[in-house]
Amino acid sequence: MAGGKSSTLKKTARHNYNIPETENSASAIVPLNVDPISMVPEELAIVVDAPLVSSYNDRIRPLLDAIDKLRQLKVMQEGIQLPTIVVVGDQSSGKSSVLESLAGISLPRGQGICTRVPLIMRLQHHSNPLPELHLQFHGRTVQTDENHICDAINKATDEIAGSGKGISHTPLTLVVKKNGVPDLTMVDLPGLTRVPVHGQPEDIYEQISAMITEYIKPEESIILNVLSATVDFTTCESIRMSQRVDKTGLRTLAVVTKADKAPEGLLEKVMADDVNIGLGYVSVRNRIGDESYDEARNEEARLFQTHPLLSKIDKSMVGIPVLAQKLVQIQAAIIAKCLPDIVRKINDKLNENMSELNKMPPKFSSVAEAMKAFMWIIGSSKESLRKILLRGEFEEYPDDKHMHGTARLAEMLSQYAEELRKSAESNYSENFLMEEIKVLEETKGIGLPNFLPRTAFLIILQRKVNEISGSPLQFVSKVWDYIETVVLKVLMQHTENYQALESSTRRAAQNIFVRMKEKSLNRVLEIIEMEKISDYTSDPEYMTAWSKLMANNNAFLEVMNDHSKPTKIMIECFGDIELGHLRLFPSQREQAFDMKMRITAYWKIVLKRLVDCMALHMLLSVKSLVNRDMEMEIVNVHMDPEGGGIERMLEEVPSVAIKRERLNKSIKLLKDSKEVVAKVMDRIAITGD
Ligand code: GDP
Ligand code: MG
């Protein structure tokens, strides 16, 4: 007998799906406290008379029909799970035989892999004594009959999964309308096999196992685990798989086949429940060989009545009719439980897709529409760029530091200023004034000695300017490279989804940046040239700085003239300076000293100008780029009739077109589904009181 644990589990499972305790009494089942279906209890009341006859109230049928319709609409593609009875079992455990027994028809049976695609079996009781069978797949319906069903299924399977031994995820639906069958929808899946048979792909086990998992994983699935009485249940692959997704077995029902083959110990096996089956066991005997369906049922009944061992099993746990009845009850309960959730999910998904569709760029049907959108895009890109590059407002990119344009530009400028300052600093203490003396030597002329030749000053100035002239050039190209990335990012963001506009905008940006960079470089070269060609400033700071520096003149002369003095002096701006070597150049050193102090005072002005001019130039350029040039260039390139003109915007990017189609399709599907459930909910509301 089972321990306390599994019997508690069984009770919980029964409670969950409202399976009555005394299963053979076939009393009414009462669905759970599910709100919109709170009126359902009566709906679900089941009266079992003839065992396999559609055995429950007609009013539950619409619910099942609605679910089947949703399945047909492929609502599962939208990630909405439907309550489903999934038949699993190891190969040759008797899955197809069980379905066959439930449906009262013959299904492909036998060795090797027969079921290669998910087979959705919809059994429907109808009053007409003539059965009606058809297959649905690939959007087609194929009529068939009981004699040809095997061939028809095999043919359809070949069509879906190819004529080899491979499997396919595309389901095949078999509708069986027959007098006396239970209203049930079940999915039969390929059986698990560890060793591929000849012609099967190497990874067949993984493929099948993935397919089974996909079907049994959702909480909405009821797992009908088909076990052969001839095997040890604990070794079944299908048990292992279902335990992985349904640990406590709350949604697993076991069907034990081939009771006739292994009657010994079967009672003990199902009572022990070593494998945690929450919804209970039903032992059956399927059709053997060429038996007719009725013969098979009679044989089964006789077997469980008369067999010395099998007759000991409680009648609520044996036979196809009991299985049918249990499945019908479980199905009704799970549908009632899931339906409100399905309704909610359909609505959520529908809203989600609708808002996504609304967010998509509109498809233009006229040039005027395209023009309007074009102007809007230009206007909004311009506004974004103004914020980023001119006004320093970055609410559009709060966390993207790269896009905080004004701050990054200011950083680049101060870096540039720092670089300039550093690159002009040379080592003063060595050979102090020697460069000046050499230049003076070469620029001397016939004249009075106390006139400082201007050319000497200019030569030194030019040398210094040449030395640092690389920095301003580097600075402008760095700044433009940076601005280009910012502008492109903004433009691409505004034009994504409009392929034509995106590419012409990119081209326009390329054009404009080539021009901008060239213009700036010319400007920089000009500025550098200006600094080289003349020396001028109106800044009084020059005179102040020079006077301050010249205050050191006396100390300098003292060292030069009084050889007993130490040869090192301290001069502000230069630090400690060795002067000993200058005692050898009495004629030029005083002029050289004066010139050095002038250059030093003037150089500060030059550097300041190089920074200020560049800053103002960049500000002006960026402003005209953002306010005018960019827009004009985009308009020019985009409107260029040779490039296809504005009409090109009427064409949609393939990826956008695909997405739009997908959304539209999905919205249609969800709307249809919504209608299906709305109808049955209405019905419940009307008839339910
Ligand atoms: P599937 O691979 O799980 O679909 O298994 P099948 O339904 O094809 O059955 C495999 C084999 O077991 C077939 O030869 C069936 O005739 C046989 N079989 C199935 N159920 C029973 C049963 O209850 N008793 C006996 N004796 N044989 C059965
Ligand atoms: Mg099979």
JSON list of C-alpha atoms and ligand atoms in Angstrom, two decimals, residues 89-98 108-112 114-115 188 191 226 256-261 284-289, ligand 1:
[
{"chain": "A", "resi": 89, "resn": "GLY", "atom": "CA", "xyz": [4.70, 7.04, -23.06]},
{"chain": "A", "resi": 90, "resn": "ASP", "atom": "CA", "xyz": [7.72, 5.07, -24.08]},
{"chain": "A", "resi": 91, "resn": "GLN", "atom": "CA", "xyz": [7.68, 3.55, -27.51]},
{"chain": "A", "resi": 92, "resn": "SER", "atom": "CA", "xyz": [5.29, 0.61, -27.80]},
{"chain": "A", "resi": 93, "resn": "SER", "atom": "CA", "xyz": [3.84, 1.30, -24.37]},
{"chain": "A", "resi": 94, "resn": "GLY", "atom": "CA", "xyz": [0.46, 1.35, -26.09]},
{"chain": "A", "resi": 95, "resn": "LYS", "atom": "CA", "xyz": [-0.28, 5.06, -26.61]},
{"chain": "A", "resi": 96, "resn": "SER", "atom": "CA", "xyz": [-1.86, 4.66, -29.99]},
{"chain": "A", "resi": 97, "resn": "SER", "atom": "CA", "xyz": [-3.78, 1.63, -28.76]},
{"chain": "A", "resi": 98, "resn": "VAL", "atom": "CA", "xyz": [-5.24, 3.62, -25.88]},
{"chain": "A", "resi": 108, "resn": "PRO", "atom": "CA", "xyz": [-1.35, 3.07, -37.08]},
{"chain": "A", "resi": 109, "resn": "ARG", "atom": "CA", "xyz": [0.22, 0.65, -34.66]},
{"chain": "A", "resi": 110, "resn": "GLY", "atom": "CA", "xyz": [3.24, -1.48, -34.51]},
{"chain": "A", "resi": 111, "resn": "GLN", "atom": "CA", "xyz": [6.96, -1.67, -34.42]},
{"chain": "A", "resi": 112, "resn": "GLY", "atom": "CA", "xyz": [9.24, 1.24, -35.10]},
{"chain": "A", "resi": 114, "resn": "CYS", "atom": "CA", "xyz": [4.70, 5.41, -36.21]},
{"chain": "A", "resi": 115, "resn": "THR", "atom": "CA", "xyz": [3.70, 8.65, -34.57]},
{"chain": "A", "resi": 188, "resn": "ASP", "atom": "CA", "xyz": [-0.51, 11.97, -29.10]},
{"chain": "A", "resi": 191, "resn": "GLY", "atom": "CA", "xyz": [7.26, 7.74, -28.22]},
{"chain": "A", "resi": 226, "resn": "VAL", "atom": "CA", "xyz": [0.83, 5.43, -20.77]},
{"chain": "A", "resi": 256, "resn": "VAL", "atom": "CA", "xyz": [-1.52, 0.92, -17.49]},
{"chain": "A", "resi": 257, "resn": "THR", "atom": "CA", "xyz": [-1.81, -1.07, -20.72]},
{"chain": "A", "resi": 258, "resn": "LYS", "atom": "CA", "xyz": [-1.30, -4.75, -21.42]},
{"chain": "A", "resi": 259, "resn": "ALA", "atom": "CA", "xyz": [-2.89, -5.75, -18.14]},
{"chain": "A", "resi": 260, "resn": "ASP", "atom": "CA", "xyz": [-3.64, -9.06, -19.87]},
{"chain": "A", "resi": 261, "resn": "LYS", "atom": "CA", "xyz": [0.06, -9.68, -20.45]},
{"chain": "A", "resi": 284, "resn": "VAL", "atom": "CA", "xyz": [-6.77, -1.32, -19.41]},
{"chain": "A", "resi": 285, "resn": "ARG", "atom": "CA", "xyz": [-6.59, -3.99, -22.02]},
{"chain": "A", "resi": 286, "resn": "ASN", "atom": "CA", "xyz": [-6.53, -2.75, -25.57]},
{"chain": "A", "resi": 287, "resn": "ARG", "atom": "CA", "xyz": [-7.56, -4.38, -28.79]},
{"chain": "A", "resi": 288, "resn": "ILE", "atom": "CA", "xyz": [-5.36, -7.29, -29.72]},
{"chain": "A", "resi": 289, "resn": "GLY", "atom": "CA", "xyz": [-4.76, -8.43, -33.27]},
{"chain": "B", "resi": 1, "resn": "GDP", "atom": "P1", "xyz": [2.79, 3.06, -29.04]},
{"chain": "B", "resi": 1, "resn": "GDP", "atom": "O1", "xyz": [4.08, 2.93, -29.69]},
{"chain": "B", "resi": 1, "resn": "GDP", "atom": "O2", "xyz": [2.95, 3.55, -27.63]},
{"chain": "B", "resi": 1, "resn": "GDP", "atom": "O3", "xyz": [1.80, 3.88, -29.80]},
{"chain": "B", "resi": 1, "resn": "GDP", "atom": "O4", "xyz": [2.21, 1.60, -28.88]},
{"chain": "B", "resi": 1, "resn": "GDP", "atom": "P2", "xyz": [1.18, 0.87, -29.76]},
{"chain": "B", "resi": 1, "resn": "GDP", "atom": "O5", "xyz": [-0.21, 1.33, -29.44]},
{"chain": "B", "resi": 1, "resn": "GDP", "atom": "O6", "xyz": [1.59, 0.92, -31.16]},
{"chain": "B", "resi": 1, "resn": "GDP", "atom": "O7", "xyz": [1.30, -0.58, -29.13]},
{"chain": "B", "resi": 1, "resn": "GDP", "atom": "C1", "xyz": [2.48, -1.35, -29.19]},
{"chain": "B", "resi": 1, "resn": "GDP", "atom": "C2", "xyz": [2.15, -2.82, -29.20]},
{"chain": "B", "resi": 1, "resn": "GDP", "atom": "O8", "xyz": [1.54, -3.21, -27.99]},
{"chain": "B", "resi": 1, "resn": "GDP", "atom": "C3", "xyz": [1.15, -3.16, -30.30]},
{"chain": "B", "resi": 1, "resn": "GDP", "atom": "O9", "xyz": [1.54, -4.35, -30.90]},
{"chain": "B", "resi": 1, "resn": "GDP", "atom": "C4", "xyz": [-0.15, -3.33, -29.57]},
{"chain": "B", "resi": 1, "resn": "GDP", "atom": "O10", "xyz": [-1.00, -4.29, -30.18]},
{"chain": "B", "resi": 1, "resn": "GDP", "atom": "C5", "xyz": [0.31, -3.87, -28.22]},
{"chain": "B", "resi": 1, "resn": "GDP", "atom": "N1", "xyz": [-0.64, -3.54, -27.18]},
{"chain": "B", "resi": 1, "resn": "GDP", "atom": "C6", "xyz": [-1.07, -2.32, -26.82]},
{"chain": "B", "resi": 1, "resn": "GDP", "atom": "N2", "xyz": [-1.93, -2.42, -25.79]},
{"chain": "B", "resi": 1, "resn": "GDP", "atom": "C7", "xyz": [-2.06, -3.71, -25.48]},
{"chain": "B", "resi": 1, "resn": "GDP", "atom": "C8", "xyz": [-2.79, -4.43, -24.49]},
{"chain": "B", "resi": 1, "resn": "GDP", "atom": "O11", "xyz": [-3.52, -3.87, -23.67]},
{"chain": "B", "resi": 1, "resn": "GDP", "atom": "N3", "xyz": [-2.64, -5.78, -24.47]},
{"chain": "B", "resi": 1, "resn": "GDP", "atom": "C9", "xyz": [-1.84, -6.42, -25.36]},
{"chain": "B", "resi": 1, "resn": "GDP", "atom": "N4", "xyz": [-1.75, -7.72, -25.25]},
{"chain": "B", "resi": 1, "resn": "GDP", "atom": "N5", "xyz": [-1.15, -5.78, -26.29]},
{"chain": "B", "resi": 1, "resn": "GDP", "atom": "C10", "xyz": [-1.24, -4.46, -26.36]}
]
